[in-house]
GROMACS .gro file of C-alpha atoms in nm:
model
  216
    1MET     CA    1   0.624   0.042  -0.566
    2ALA     CA    2   0.677  -0.100  -0.912
    3TYR     CA    3   0.422  -0.147  -1.188
    4LEU     CA    4   0.412  -0.493  -1.349
    5ASN     CA    5   0.785  -0.578  -1.309
    6ALA     CA    6   1.007  -0.563  -1.002
    7ASN     CA    7   1.361  -0.654  -0.901
    8ILE     CA    8   1.403  -0.928  -0.641
    9PRO     CA    9   1.706  -1.043  -0.441
   10VAL     CA   10   1.926  -1.234  -0.688
   11THR     CA   11   1.876  -1.608  -0.646
   12TYR     CA   12   2.113  -1.865  -0.798
   13ALA     CA   13   1.901  -2.163  -0.894
   14GLN     CA   14   1.835  -2.433  -1.152
   15ILE     CA   15   1.559  -2.425  -1.408
   16ARG     CA   16   1.365  -2.729  -1.520
   17ARG     CA   17   1.450  -2.726  -1.892
   18GLU     CA   18   1.105  -2.836  -2.007
   19TYR     CA   19   0.983  -2.487  -1.914
   20LEU     CA   20   1.219  -2.346  -2.177
   21TYR     CA   21   1.050  -2.568  -2.439
   22ASP     CA   22   0.682  -2.504  -2.354
   23LEU     CA   23   0.674  -2.830  -2.154
   24LYS     CA   24   0.711  -3.031  -2.476
   25LYS     CA   25   1.057  -3.186  -2.429
   26HIS     CA   26   1.371  -3.204  -2.210
   27HIS     CA   27   1.172  -3.327  -1.912
   28GLY     CA   28   1.391  -3.421  -1.616
   29GLU     CA   29   1.677  -3.197  -1.730
   30VAL     CA   30   1.797  -2.879  -1.556
   31GLU     CA   31   2.046  -2.601  -1.614
   32ASP     CA   32   2.187  -2.326  -1.394
   33CYS     CA   33   2.022  -1.987  -1.390
   34ILE     CA   34   1.993  -1.667  -1.190
   35ILE     CA   35   1.642  -1.553  -1.097
   36PHE     CA   36   1.644  -1.172  -1.086
   37GLY     CA   37   1.291  -1.034  -1.117
   38ILE     CA   38   0.917  -1.091  -1.121
   39THR     CA   39   0.604  -0.992  -1.310
   40SER     CA   40   0.281  -0.928  -1.118
   41ILE     CA   41  -0.039  -0.962  -1.323
   42THR     CA   42  -0.374  -0.961  -1.149
   43GLY     CA   43  -0.527  -1.308  -1.156
   44ARG     CA   44  -0.200  -1.482  -1.250
   45PRO     CA   45   0.064  -1.643  -1.028
   46ILE     CA   46   0.386  -1.456  -0.955
   47LEU     CA   47   0.599  -1.499  -1.267
   48PHE     CA   48   0.979  -1.501  -1.245
   49HIS     CA   49   1.253  -1.381  -1.482
   50ALA     CA   50   1.584  -1.568  -1.513
   51ILE     CA   51   1.909  -1.544  -1.707
   52MET     CA   52   2.091  -1.858  -1.825
   53GLU     CA   53   2.463  -1.935  -1.855
   54ASN     CA   54   2.444  -1.866  -2.230
   55GLY     CA   55   2.335  -1.508  -2.157
   56ALA     CA   56   1.975  -1.556  -2.271
   57VAL     CA   57   1.690  -1.426  -2.054
   58PHE     CA   58   1.355  -1.602  -2.018
   59TYR     CA   59   1.060  -1.406  -1.876
   60ARG     CA   60   0.747  -1.500  -1.683
   61LEU     CA   61   0.793  -1.852  -1.555
   62PRO     CA   62   0.605  -1.990  -1.251
   63ILE     CA   63   0.779  -2.082  -0.928
   64SER     CA   64   0.739  -2.451  -1.016
   65ALA     CA   65   0.992  -2.403  -1.299
   66PHE     CA   66   1.283  -2.371  -1.056
   67ILE     CA   67   1.471  -2.587  -0.810
   68GLN     CA   68   1.762  -2.499  -0.587
   69ARG     CA   69   2.127  -2.543  -0.677
   70GLY     CA   70   2.293  -2.841  -0.516
   71PHE     CA   71   1.990  -3.065  -0.573
   72LYS     CA   72   1.962  -3.331  -0.840
   73ALA     CA   73   1.647  -3.296  -1.049
   74GLU     CA   74   1.544  -3.657  -0.994
   75GLU     CA   75   1.561  -3.608  -0.616
   76VAL     CA   76   1.337  -3.301  -0.605
   77PRO     CA   77   0.967  -3.392  -0.595
   78LYS     CA   78   0.757  -3.236  -0.869
   79ARG     CA   79   0.477  -3.043  -0.703
   80ARG     CA   80   0.182  -2.875  -0.870
   81LEU     CA   81   0.209  -2.499  -0.904
   82ASP     CA   82  -0.099  -2.450  -0.684
   83GLU     CA   83   0.070  -2.653  -0.410
   84LEU     CA   84   0.376  -2.428  -0.413
   85GLU     CA   85   0.185  -2.100  -0.450
   86LEU     CA   86  -0.157  -2.071  -0.295
   87TRP     CA   87  -0.283  -1.742  -0.443
   88ASN     CA   88  -0.256  -1.546  -0.767
   89CYS     CA   89  -0.130  -1.186  -0.769
   90PHE     CA   90  -0.373  -0.932  -0.621
   91SER     CA   91  -0.253  -0.634  -0.823
   92TYR     CA   92  -0.029  -0.508  -1.103
   93TYR     CA   93   0.166  -0.318  -0.835
   94PRO     CA   94   0.406  -0.547  -0.643
   95ALA     CA   95   0.628  -0.445  -0.355
   96ILE     CA   96   0.938  -0.653  -0.279
   97THR     CA   97   1.063  -0.658   0.080
   98SER     CA   98   1.334  -0.858   0.252
   99TRP     CA   99   1.236  -0.852   0.618
  100ASP     CA  100   1.545  -0.844   0.840
  101ILE     CA  101   1.378  -1.035   1.123
  102LEU     CA  102   1.302  -1.328   0.889
  103ASP     CA  103   1.627  -1.318   0.691
  104GLY     CA  104   1.779  -1.666   0.690
  105GLN     CA  105   1.516  -1.799   0.930
  106SER     CA  106   1.348  -2.134   0.895
  107GLY     CA  107   0.977  -2.190   0.874
  108LYS     CA  108   0.717  -2.441   0.767
  109TYR     CA  109   0.396  -2.400   0.574
  110PHE     CA  110   0.076  -2.599   0.586
  111GLY     CA  111   0.013  -2.726   0.233
  112LYS     CA  112  -0.293  -2.832   0.039
  113ASP     CA  113  -0.185  -3.188   0.105
  114LYS     CA  114  -0.246  -3.129   0.479
  115LYS     CA  115   0.127  -3.170   0.548
  116MET     CA  116   0.390  -2.929   0.679
  117HIS     CA  117   0.670  -2.831   0.439
  118ALA     CA  118   0.986  -2.683   0.588
  119GLY     CA  119   1.206  -2.420   0.427
  120GLU     CA  120   1.404  -2.098   0.462
  121TYR     CA  121   1.284  -1.741   0.412
  122LEU     CA  122   1.410  -1.552   0.106
  123PHE     CA  123   1.191  -1.240   0.056
  124THR     CA  124   0.832  -1.121   0.042
  125VAL     CA  125   0.601  -1.003  -0.237
  126ASP     CA  126   0.310  -0.779  -0.140
  127PHE     CA  127   0.050  -0.591  -0.344
  128ALA     CA  128  -0.136  -0.258  -0.345
  129HIS     CA  129  -0.316  -0.010  -0.568
  130PRO     CA  130  -0.121   0.320  -0.559
  131GLU     CA  131  -0.287   0.519  -0.837
  132SER     CA  132  -0.605   0.693  -0.724
  133ASN     CA  133  -0.696   0.798  -1.080
  134ILE     CA  134  -0.723   0.437  -1.194
  135VAL     CA  135  -1.034   0.244  -1.092
  136ASP     CA  136  -0.932  -0.016  -0.832
  137THR     CA  137  -1.083  -0.350  -0.940
  138ASP     CA  138  -0.839  -0.562  -0.736
  139HIS     CA  139  -0.853  -0.716  -0.389
  140SER     CA  140  -0.516  -0.600  -0.260
  141GLU     CA  141  -0.651  -0.342  -0.015
  142ILE     CA  142  -0.962  -0.523   0.109
  143PRO     CA  143  -0.870  -0.631   0.466
  144HIS     CA  144  -1.018  -0.981   0.460
  145GLU     CA  145  -0.899  -1.052   0.104
  146HIS     CA  146  -0.539  -0.926   0.117
  147LYS     CA  147  -0.253  -1.179   0.111
  148CYS     CA  148   0.121  -1.138   0.076
  149ALA     CA  149   0.353  -1.411  -0.056
  150HIS     CA  150   0.661  -1.512   0.139
  151ILE     CA  151   0.911  -1.677  -0.096
  152MET     CA  152   1.076  -1.980   0.063
  153ALA     CA  153   1.353  -2.221  -0.035
  154LEU     CA  154   1.209  -2.555   0.072
  155ASP     CA  155   1.411  -2.834   0.228
  156ASP     CA  156   1.308  -3.066  -0.057
  157GLY     CA  157   1.473  -2.841  -0.320
  158ASN     CA  158   1.162  -2.661  -0.444
  159TYR     CA  159   1.064  -2.299  -0.393
  160ALA     CA  160   0.728  -2.186  -0.256
  161ALA     CA  161   0.522  -1.865  -0.221
  162GLN     CA  162   0.292  -1.877   0.079
  163PRO     CA  163   0.080  -1.628   0.282
  164ASN     CA  164   0.110  -1.546   0.652
  165ASN     CA  165  -0.177  -1.768   0.761
  166ARG     CA  166  -0.007  -2.078   0.618
  167ILE     CA  167   0.339  -2.032   0.773
  168ILE     CA  168   0.490  -2.077   1.119
  169TRP     CA  169   0.838  -1.923   1.150
  170ASP     CA  170   1.113  -2.046   1.379
  171ILE     CA  171   1.323  -1.781   1.554
  172PRO     CA  172   1.495  -1.990   1.825
  173SER     CA  173   1.545  -1.703   2.071
  174PHE     CA  174   1.182  -1.592   2.059
  175THR     CA  175   0.931  -1.836   1.908
  176VAL     CA  176   0.928  -2.072   2.205
  177LYS     CA  177   0.557  -2.159   2.206
  178ASP     CA  178   0.463  -2.471   2.012
  179GLU     CA  179   0.112  -2.383   1.901
  180VAL     CA  180  -0.098  -2.282   1.601
  181PRO     CA  181  -0.292  -1.958   1.673
  182ASP     CA  182  -0.671  -1.955   1.660
  183TRP     CA  183  -0.685  -1.596   1.534
  184LYS     CA  184  -0.968  -1.459   1.319
  185VAL     CA  185  -0.945  -1.295   0.975
  186GLN     CA  186  -0.891  -0.918   0.988
  187THR     CA  187  -1.200  -0.735   0.857
  188SER     CA  188  -1.165  -0.385   1.009
  189GLU     CA  189  -1.062  -0.084   0.804
  190TRP     CA  190  -0.867   0.129   1.051
  191ASN     CA  191  -0.898   0.507   1.021
  192VAL     CA  192  -0.801   0.788   1.260
  193GLU     CA  193  -0.987   1.060   1.064
  194ASP     CA  194  -1.335   0.910   1.049
  195THR     CA  195  -1.486   1.099   1.344
  196ARG     CA  196  -1.664   1.434   1.360
  197LYS     CA  197  -1.587   1.479   1.730
  198TRP     CA  198  -1.249   1.647   1.676
  199LYS     CA  199  -1.112   1.925   1.458
  200THR     CA  200  -0.781   2.110   1.444
  201GLU     CA  201  -0.750   2.465   1.576
  202ASP     CA  202  -0.827   2.737   1.324
  203THR     CA  203  -0.521   2.944   1.416
  204ASP     CA  204  -0.164   3.005   1.302
  205LYS     CA  205  -0.016   2.864   1.624
  206PHE     CA  206   0.260   2.612   1.569
  207PHE     CA  207   0.175   2.400   1.878
  208TYR     CA  208  -0.169   2.297   1.990
  209GLU     CA  209  -0.290   2.430   2.322
  210ILE     CA  210  -0.286   2.183   2.607
  211GLU     CA  211  -0.550   2.193   2.876
  212GLU     CA  212  -0.395   2.200   3.219
  213LYS     CA  213  -0.541   1.958   3.469
  214LYS     CA  214  -0.697   2.146   3.757
  215ASP     CA  215  -0.669   2.023   4.113
  216ASP     CA  216  -0.993   1.963   4.299
   0.00000   0.00000   0.00000
């Protein structure tokens, strides 16, 4: 697990040029880029790093700064950052995973606008607190607070970062039920060592003894 910065699957994209000028000019213009990494800062959105065709690198831009290649800027709707990404980072320690089962699969997320937005899975950002000698002031390991962020390439040309409870995935050979689950938020902290009813044997035996079942 990385601290602060992490590599992500390389994504060829376009950057809205106004983000390269502190939103002060070049609105409506784009240029090609490659998104190659992220920064995770507690209480801030996931911030992306990109390299341009001139070889310059720009750090820490929000997901709203990018659109997909093949789209014209004027045809891609401008959405607020909080519409594209629902939650800030939960930790300074991000983990990047590309889940095989979701690779290339389509999905749709339920947005703040009460509408479904379709897209394709790219990769996932998750968070934790791995250093026991640093006071954990984050929410990444509290069951009912934890959220991951699935990065999606939306059908409208934008990118989005959404949690599990906002997305329905479409795997044609398996997800055959057309329903939204009524599940409840996970609040349990699972632990297999929190009982005083069982202890290991105080011997040097390699295998534990097994009690034979006696016939009546």
